[in-house]
Short mmCIF file of C-alpha atoms in Angstrom, two decimals:
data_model
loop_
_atom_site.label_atom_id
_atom_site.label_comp_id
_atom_site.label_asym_id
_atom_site.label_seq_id
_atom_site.Cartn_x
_atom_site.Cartn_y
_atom_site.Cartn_z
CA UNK A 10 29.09 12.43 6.72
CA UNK A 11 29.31 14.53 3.82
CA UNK A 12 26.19 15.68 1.52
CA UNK A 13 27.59 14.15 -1.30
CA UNK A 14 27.99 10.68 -0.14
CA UNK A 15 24.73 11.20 1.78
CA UNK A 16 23.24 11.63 -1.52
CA UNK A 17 25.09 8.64 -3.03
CA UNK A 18 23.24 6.19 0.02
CA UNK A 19 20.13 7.69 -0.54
CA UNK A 20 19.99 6.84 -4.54
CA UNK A 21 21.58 3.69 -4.14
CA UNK A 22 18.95 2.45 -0.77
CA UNK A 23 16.04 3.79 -3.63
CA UNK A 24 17.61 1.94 -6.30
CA UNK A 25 17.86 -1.46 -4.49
CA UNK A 26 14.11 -0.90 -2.97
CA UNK A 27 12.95 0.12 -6.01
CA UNK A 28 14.50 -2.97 -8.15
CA UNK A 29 13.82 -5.54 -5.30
CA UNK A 30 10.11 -4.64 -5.16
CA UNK A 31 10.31 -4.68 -8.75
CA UNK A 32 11.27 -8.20 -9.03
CA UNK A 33 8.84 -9.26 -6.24
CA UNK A 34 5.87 -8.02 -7.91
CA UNK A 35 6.84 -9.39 -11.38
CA UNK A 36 7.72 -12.95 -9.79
CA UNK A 37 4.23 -12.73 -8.08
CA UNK A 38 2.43 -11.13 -11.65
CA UNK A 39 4.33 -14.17 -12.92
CA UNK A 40 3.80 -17.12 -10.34
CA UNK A 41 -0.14 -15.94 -10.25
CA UNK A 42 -0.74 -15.59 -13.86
CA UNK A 43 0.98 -19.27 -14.95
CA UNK A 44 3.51 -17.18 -17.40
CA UNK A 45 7.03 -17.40 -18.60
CA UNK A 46 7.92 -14.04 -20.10
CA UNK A 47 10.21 -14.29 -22.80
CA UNK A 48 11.00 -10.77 -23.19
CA UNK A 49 12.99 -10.74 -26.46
CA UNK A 50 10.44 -12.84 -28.60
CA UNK A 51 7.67 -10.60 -27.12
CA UNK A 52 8.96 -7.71 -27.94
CA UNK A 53 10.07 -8.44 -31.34
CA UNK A 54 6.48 -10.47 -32.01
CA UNK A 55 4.58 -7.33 -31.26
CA UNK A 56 6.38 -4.22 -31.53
CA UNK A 57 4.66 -1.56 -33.50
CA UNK A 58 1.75 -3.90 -33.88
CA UNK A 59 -1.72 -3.63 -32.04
CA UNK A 60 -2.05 -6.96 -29.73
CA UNK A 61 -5.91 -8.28 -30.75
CA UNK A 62 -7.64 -10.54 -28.02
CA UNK A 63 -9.84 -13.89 -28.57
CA UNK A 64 -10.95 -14.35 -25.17
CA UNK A 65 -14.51 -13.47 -24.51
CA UNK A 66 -14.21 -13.28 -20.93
CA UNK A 67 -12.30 -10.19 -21.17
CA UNK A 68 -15.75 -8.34 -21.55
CA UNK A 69 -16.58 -6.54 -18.75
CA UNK A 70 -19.27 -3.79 -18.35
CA UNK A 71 -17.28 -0.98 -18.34
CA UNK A 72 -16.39 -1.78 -21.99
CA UNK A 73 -17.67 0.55 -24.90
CA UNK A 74 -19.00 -1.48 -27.69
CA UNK A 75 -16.75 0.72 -30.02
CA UNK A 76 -13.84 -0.88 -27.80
CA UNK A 77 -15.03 -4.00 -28.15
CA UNK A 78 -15.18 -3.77 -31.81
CA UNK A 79 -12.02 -2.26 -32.13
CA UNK A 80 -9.87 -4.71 -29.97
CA UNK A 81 -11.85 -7.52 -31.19
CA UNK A 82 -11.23 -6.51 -34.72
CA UNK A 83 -15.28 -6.65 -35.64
CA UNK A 84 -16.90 -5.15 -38.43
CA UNK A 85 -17.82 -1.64 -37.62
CA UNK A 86 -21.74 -2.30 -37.22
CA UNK A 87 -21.40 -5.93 -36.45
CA UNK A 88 -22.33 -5.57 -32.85
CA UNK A 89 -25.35 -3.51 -33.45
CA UNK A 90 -26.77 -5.66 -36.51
CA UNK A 91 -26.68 -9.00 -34.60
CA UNK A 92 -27.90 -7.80 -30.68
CA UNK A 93 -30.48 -5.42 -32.75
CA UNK A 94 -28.89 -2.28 -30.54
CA UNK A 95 -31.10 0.61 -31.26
CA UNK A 96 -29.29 3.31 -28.90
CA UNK A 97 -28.80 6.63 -31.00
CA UNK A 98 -24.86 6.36 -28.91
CA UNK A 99 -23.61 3.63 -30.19
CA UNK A 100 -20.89 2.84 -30.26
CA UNK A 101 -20.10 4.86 -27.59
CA UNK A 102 -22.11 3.61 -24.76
CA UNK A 103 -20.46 1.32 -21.93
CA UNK A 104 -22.76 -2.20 -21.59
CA UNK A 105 -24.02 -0.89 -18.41
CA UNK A 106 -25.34 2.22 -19.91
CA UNK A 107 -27.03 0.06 -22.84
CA UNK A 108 -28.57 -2.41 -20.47
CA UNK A 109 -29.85 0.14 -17.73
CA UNK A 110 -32.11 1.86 -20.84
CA UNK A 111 -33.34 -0.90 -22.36
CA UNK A 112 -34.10 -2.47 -19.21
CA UNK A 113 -31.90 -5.81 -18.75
CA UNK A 114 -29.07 -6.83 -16.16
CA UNK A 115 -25.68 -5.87 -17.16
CA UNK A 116 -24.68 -9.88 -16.68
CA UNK A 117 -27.15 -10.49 -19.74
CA UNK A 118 -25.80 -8.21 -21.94
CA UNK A 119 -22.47 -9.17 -21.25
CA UNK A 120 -23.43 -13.26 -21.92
CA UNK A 121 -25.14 -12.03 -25.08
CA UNK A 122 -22.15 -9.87 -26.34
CA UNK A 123 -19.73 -12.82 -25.30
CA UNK A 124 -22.20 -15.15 -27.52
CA UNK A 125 -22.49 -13.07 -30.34
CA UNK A 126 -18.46 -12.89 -30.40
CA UNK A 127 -18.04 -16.92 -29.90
CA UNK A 128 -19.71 -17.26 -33.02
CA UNK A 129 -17.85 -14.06 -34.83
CA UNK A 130 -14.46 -15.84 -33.93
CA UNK A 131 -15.27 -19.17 -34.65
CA UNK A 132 -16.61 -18.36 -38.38
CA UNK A 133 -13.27 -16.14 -39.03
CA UNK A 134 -11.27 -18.84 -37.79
CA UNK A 135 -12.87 -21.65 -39.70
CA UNK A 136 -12.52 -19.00 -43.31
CA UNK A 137 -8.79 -18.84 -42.17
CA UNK B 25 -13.91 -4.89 -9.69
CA UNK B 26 -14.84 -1.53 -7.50
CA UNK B 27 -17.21 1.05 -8.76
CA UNK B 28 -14.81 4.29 -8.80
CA UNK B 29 -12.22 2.52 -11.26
CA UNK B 30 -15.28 0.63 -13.63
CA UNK B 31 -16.46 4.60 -14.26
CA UNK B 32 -13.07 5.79 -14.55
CA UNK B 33 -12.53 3.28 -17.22
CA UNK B 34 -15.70 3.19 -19.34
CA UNK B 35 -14.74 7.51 -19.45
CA UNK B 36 -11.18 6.27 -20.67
CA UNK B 37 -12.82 4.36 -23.80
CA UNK B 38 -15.52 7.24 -23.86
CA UNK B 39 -13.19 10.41 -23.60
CA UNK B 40 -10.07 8.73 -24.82
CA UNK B 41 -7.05 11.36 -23.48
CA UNK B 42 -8.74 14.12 -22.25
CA UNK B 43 -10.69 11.77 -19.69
CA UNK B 44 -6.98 10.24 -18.72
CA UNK B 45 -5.42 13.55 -18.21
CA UNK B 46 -8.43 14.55 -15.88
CA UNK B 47 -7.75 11.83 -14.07
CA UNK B 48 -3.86 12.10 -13.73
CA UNK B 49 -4.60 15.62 -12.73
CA UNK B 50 -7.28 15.29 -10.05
CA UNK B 51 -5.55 12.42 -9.25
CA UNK B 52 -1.87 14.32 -8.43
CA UNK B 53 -4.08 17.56 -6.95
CA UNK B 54 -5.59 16.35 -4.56
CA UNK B 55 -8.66 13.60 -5.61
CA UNK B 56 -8.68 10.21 -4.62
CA UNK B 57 -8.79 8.70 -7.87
CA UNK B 58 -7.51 5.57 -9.71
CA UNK B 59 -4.68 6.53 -11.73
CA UNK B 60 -1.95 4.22 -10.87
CA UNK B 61 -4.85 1.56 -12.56
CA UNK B 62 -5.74 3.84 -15.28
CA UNK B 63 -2.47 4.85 -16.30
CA UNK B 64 -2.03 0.56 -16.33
CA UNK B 65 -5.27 0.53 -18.50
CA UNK B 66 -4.30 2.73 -20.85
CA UNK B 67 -1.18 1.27 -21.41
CA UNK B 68 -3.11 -2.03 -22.66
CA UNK B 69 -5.61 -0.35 -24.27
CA UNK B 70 -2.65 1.19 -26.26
CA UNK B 71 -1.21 -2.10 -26.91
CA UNK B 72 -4.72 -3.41 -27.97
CA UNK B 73 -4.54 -0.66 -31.09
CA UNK B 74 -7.33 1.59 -29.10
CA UNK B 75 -4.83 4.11 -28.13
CA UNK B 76 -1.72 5.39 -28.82
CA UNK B 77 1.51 4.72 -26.26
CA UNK B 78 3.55 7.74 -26.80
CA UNK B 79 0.07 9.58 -26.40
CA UNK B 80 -0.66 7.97 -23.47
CA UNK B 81 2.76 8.81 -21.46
CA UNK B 82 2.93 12.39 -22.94
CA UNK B 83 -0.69 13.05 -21.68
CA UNK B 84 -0.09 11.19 -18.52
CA UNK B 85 2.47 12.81 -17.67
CA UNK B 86 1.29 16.13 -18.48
CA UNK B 87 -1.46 15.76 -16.12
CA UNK B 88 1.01 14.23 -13.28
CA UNK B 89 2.98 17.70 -13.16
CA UNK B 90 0.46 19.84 -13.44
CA UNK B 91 -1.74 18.45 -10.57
CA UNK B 92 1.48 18.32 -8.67
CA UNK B 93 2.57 21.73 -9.57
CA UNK B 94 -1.06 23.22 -8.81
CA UNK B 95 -1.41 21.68 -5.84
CA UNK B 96 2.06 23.18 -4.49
CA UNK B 97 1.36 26.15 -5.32
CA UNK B 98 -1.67 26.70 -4.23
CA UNK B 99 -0.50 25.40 -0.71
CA UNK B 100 2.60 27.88 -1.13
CA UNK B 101 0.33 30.82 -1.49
CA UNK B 102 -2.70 30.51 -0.14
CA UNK B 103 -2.20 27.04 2.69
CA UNK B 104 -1.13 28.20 5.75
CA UNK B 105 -3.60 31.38 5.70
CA UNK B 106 -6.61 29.03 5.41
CA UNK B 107 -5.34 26.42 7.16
CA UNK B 108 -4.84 29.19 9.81
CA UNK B 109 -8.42 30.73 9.46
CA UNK B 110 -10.17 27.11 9.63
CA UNK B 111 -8.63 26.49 13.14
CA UNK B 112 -4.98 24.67 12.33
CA UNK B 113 -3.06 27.57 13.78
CA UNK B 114 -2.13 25.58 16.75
CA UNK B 115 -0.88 22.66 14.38
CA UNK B 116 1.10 24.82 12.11
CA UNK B 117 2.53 26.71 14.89
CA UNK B 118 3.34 23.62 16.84
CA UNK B 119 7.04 22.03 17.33
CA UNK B 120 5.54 18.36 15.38
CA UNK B 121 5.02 20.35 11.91
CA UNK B 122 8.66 22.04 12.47
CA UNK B 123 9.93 18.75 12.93
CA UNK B 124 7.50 17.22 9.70
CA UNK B 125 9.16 20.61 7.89
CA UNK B 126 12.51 19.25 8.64
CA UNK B 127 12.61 15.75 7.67
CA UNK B 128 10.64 16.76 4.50
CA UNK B 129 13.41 19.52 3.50
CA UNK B 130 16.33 16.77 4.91
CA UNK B 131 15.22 14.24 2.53
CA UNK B 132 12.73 16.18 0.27
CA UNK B 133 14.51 13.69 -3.20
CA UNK B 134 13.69 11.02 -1.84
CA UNK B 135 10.04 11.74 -0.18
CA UNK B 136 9.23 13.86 -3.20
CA UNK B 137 10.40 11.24 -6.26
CA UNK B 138 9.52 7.75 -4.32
CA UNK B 139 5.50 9.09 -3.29
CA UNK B 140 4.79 9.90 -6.83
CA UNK B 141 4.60 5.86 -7.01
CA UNK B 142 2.12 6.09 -4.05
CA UNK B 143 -1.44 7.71 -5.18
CA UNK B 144 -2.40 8.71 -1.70
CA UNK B 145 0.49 10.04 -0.72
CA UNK B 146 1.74 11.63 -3.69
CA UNK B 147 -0.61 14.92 -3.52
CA UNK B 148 0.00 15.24 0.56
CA UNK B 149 2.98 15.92 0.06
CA UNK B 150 3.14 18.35 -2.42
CA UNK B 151 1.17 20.07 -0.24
CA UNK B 152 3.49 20.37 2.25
CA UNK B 153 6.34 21.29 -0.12
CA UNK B 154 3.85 24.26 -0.69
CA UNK B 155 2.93 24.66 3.02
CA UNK B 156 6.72 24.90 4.16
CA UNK B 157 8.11 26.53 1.25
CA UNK B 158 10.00 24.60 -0.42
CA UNK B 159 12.45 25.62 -3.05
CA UNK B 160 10.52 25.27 -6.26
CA UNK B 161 12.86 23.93 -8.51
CA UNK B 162 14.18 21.65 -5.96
CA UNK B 163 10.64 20.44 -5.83
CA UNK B 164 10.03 20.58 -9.59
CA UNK B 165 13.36 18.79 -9.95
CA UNK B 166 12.34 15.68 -8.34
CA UNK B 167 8.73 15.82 -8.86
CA UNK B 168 9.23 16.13 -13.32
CA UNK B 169 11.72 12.55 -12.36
CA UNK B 170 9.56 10.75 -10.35
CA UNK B 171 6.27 11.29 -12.55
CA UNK B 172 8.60 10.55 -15.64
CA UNK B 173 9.28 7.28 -14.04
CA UNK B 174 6.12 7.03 -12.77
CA UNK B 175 4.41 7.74 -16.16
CA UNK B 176 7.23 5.18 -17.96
CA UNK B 177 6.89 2.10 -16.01
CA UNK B 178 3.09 2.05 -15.22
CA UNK B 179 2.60 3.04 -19.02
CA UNK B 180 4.60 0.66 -20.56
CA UNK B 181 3.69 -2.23 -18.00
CA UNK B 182 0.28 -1.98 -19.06
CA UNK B 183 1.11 -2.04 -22.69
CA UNK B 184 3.38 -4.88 -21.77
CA UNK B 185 1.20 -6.99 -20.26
CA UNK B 186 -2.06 -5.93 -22.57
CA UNK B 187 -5.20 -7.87 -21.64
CA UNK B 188 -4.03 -9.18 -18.14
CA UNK B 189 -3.72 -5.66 -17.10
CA UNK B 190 -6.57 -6.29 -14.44
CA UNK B 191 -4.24 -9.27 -12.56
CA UNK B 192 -1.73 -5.91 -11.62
CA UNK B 193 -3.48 -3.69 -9.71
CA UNK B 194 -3.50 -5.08 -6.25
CA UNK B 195 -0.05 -5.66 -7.05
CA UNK B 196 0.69 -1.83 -7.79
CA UNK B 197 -1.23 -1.43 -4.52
CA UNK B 198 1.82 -3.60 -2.65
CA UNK B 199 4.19 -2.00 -4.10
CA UNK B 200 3.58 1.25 -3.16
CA UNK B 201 2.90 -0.03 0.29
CA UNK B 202 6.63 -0.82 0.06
CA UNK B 203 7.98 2.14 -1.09
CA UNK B 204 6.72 3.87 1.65
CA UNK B 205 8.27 1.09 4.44
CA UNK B 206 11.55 1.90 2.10
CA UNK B 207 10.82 5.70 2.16
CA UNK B 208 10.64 5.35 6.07
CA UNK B 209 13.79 3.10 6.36
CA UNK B 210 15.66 5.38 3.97
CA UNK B 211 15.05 8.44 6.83
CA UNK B 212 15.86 6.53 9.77
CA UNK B 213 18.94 5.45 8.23
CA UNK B 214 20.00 8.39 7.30
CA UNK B 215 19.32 10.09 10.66
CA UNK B 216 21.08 7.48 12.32
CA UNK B 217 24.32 7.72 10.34
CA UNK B 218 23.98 11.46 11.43
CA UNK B 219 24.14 11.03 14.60
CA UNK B 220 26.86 8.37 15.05
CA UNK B 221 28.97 10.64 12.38
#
């Protein structure tokens, strides 16, 4: 068999793989996330424009509380106004970091974060 | 969620793009690190307004090469005399890593661009590339393709999917767990048209 059309098998057995895996794992993403993708609405709905997020379960303790503001779309010193955050880092400090110095679990800071946010989004939904 | 991607991700949001190109680069040298997921992160971060996407790839993939590029070259120069002095000279001398040698230089395309989609893999064999001397730019050509796809379609999945990022990593897991069963099938294949041609 020649090199050339041992090259030509080789891209096309990737290609195939490649694309059939790729369809697996999006019909699973898919299937396991209750979604229909409609790709051209999507993309025309929120090209060039930051996606924001409402749900308050997204919070996790890895999260920066300059992330959360930013993604959440929060006045810059909201967060440290209402939970009374005295940390000279803010807002770069992860949850975890802010609850191992003053002392709390992680799980509390991230219900009173959460809480603090409910209310946030409810009041700028009710002045919309 | 595990431990080693929660830190990896609060120094994403911490250290923005210099944290993810440590990562991609530890990550394709040698390191055991999440980058498949933080690569995916970034992407929705990006798409969340924290980042920027054409950032993100550019830095991502910046990282990619180099940690590949490092890695084969320090195997190149310096791997089989310390693999030598540490007590592998049997293993590099023996007739398995002749025949590893060959089937990496039969089908080095395919081996080199499909394991830059598997984490673990990925940096093993670049080392090997290095170790048995591989061509450079026959390695750089399909390494630069594979971590441009690589780089592309994690990248802009994440940024795709945004906030659900999180539901895709076991996922990426499974799918690299497949390339490899296609990698192997791709050899076999090929070795068995050999022989009956």
């Amino acid at each position: 068999m020649s090199k050339r059309t041992n090259k030509i098998i080789t891209i096309v057995m990737v290609l195939i793989g490649a694309l059939s895996w790729a369809y697996v794992a999006f019909r699973v993403y898919e299937i396991r996330s209750h979604r229909n993708f409609a790709w051209r609405s999507y993309l025309m709905n929120h090209h060039h424009r930051p996606i924001s997020i409402t749900d308050v379960s997204y919070i996790s303790s890895w999260m920066t509380f300059d992330y959360i503001t930013k993604v959440f779309k929060l006045p810059a010193t909201y967060l440290k106004d209402t939970l009374k955050i005295n940390d000279s880092k803010y807002p770069f400090v992860t949850l975890e970091q802010y609850a191992e110095t003053i002392g709390t679990s992680t799980s509390a800071i991230i219900g009173s974060t959460q809480e603090v946010l409910r209310k946030y989004l409810a009041s700028s939904t009710l002045q919309q | 969620m595990d431990f080693l991607l929660a830190t990896t991700l609060s120094y994403l949001l911490l250290y923005n793009y210099v944290a993810l190109f440590v990562v991609a680069f530890l990550a394709a040298f040698l390191f055991p690190l999440p980058s498949s997921a933080a690569l995916l992160a970034s992407g929705a971060f990006a798409s969340q307004g924290f980042l920027n996407i054409y950032a993100v790839l550019i830095v991502a993939l910046a990282g990619n090469i180099l940690g590949d590029l490092t890695g084969y070259f320090l195997a190149q120069q310096y791997g089989k005399e310390f693999l030598m002095k540490i007590g592998f000279r049997k293993i590099i001398e023996s007739k398995s890593f002749i025949g590893v040698e060959k089937i990496l230089h039969d089908n080095s395309g395919s081996t080199i661009f499909i394991t830059r989609f598997v984490g673990e893999i990925g940096p093993l064999v670049n080392i090997l590339s290095g170790l048995t001397k591989m061509p450079f730019r026959k390695f750089f050509l399909y390494e630069a393709t594979g971590e441009l796809v690589y780089a592309l379609v994690l990248g802009l999945l994440g940024y795709y999917v945004g906030s659900t990022w999180q539901n895709l990593t076991g996922t990426i897991e499974l799918v690299g767990v497949g390339l490899i069963v296609i990698l192997t099938a791709i050899i076999f294949t090929k070795r068995y048209f050999r022989k009956s041609f």
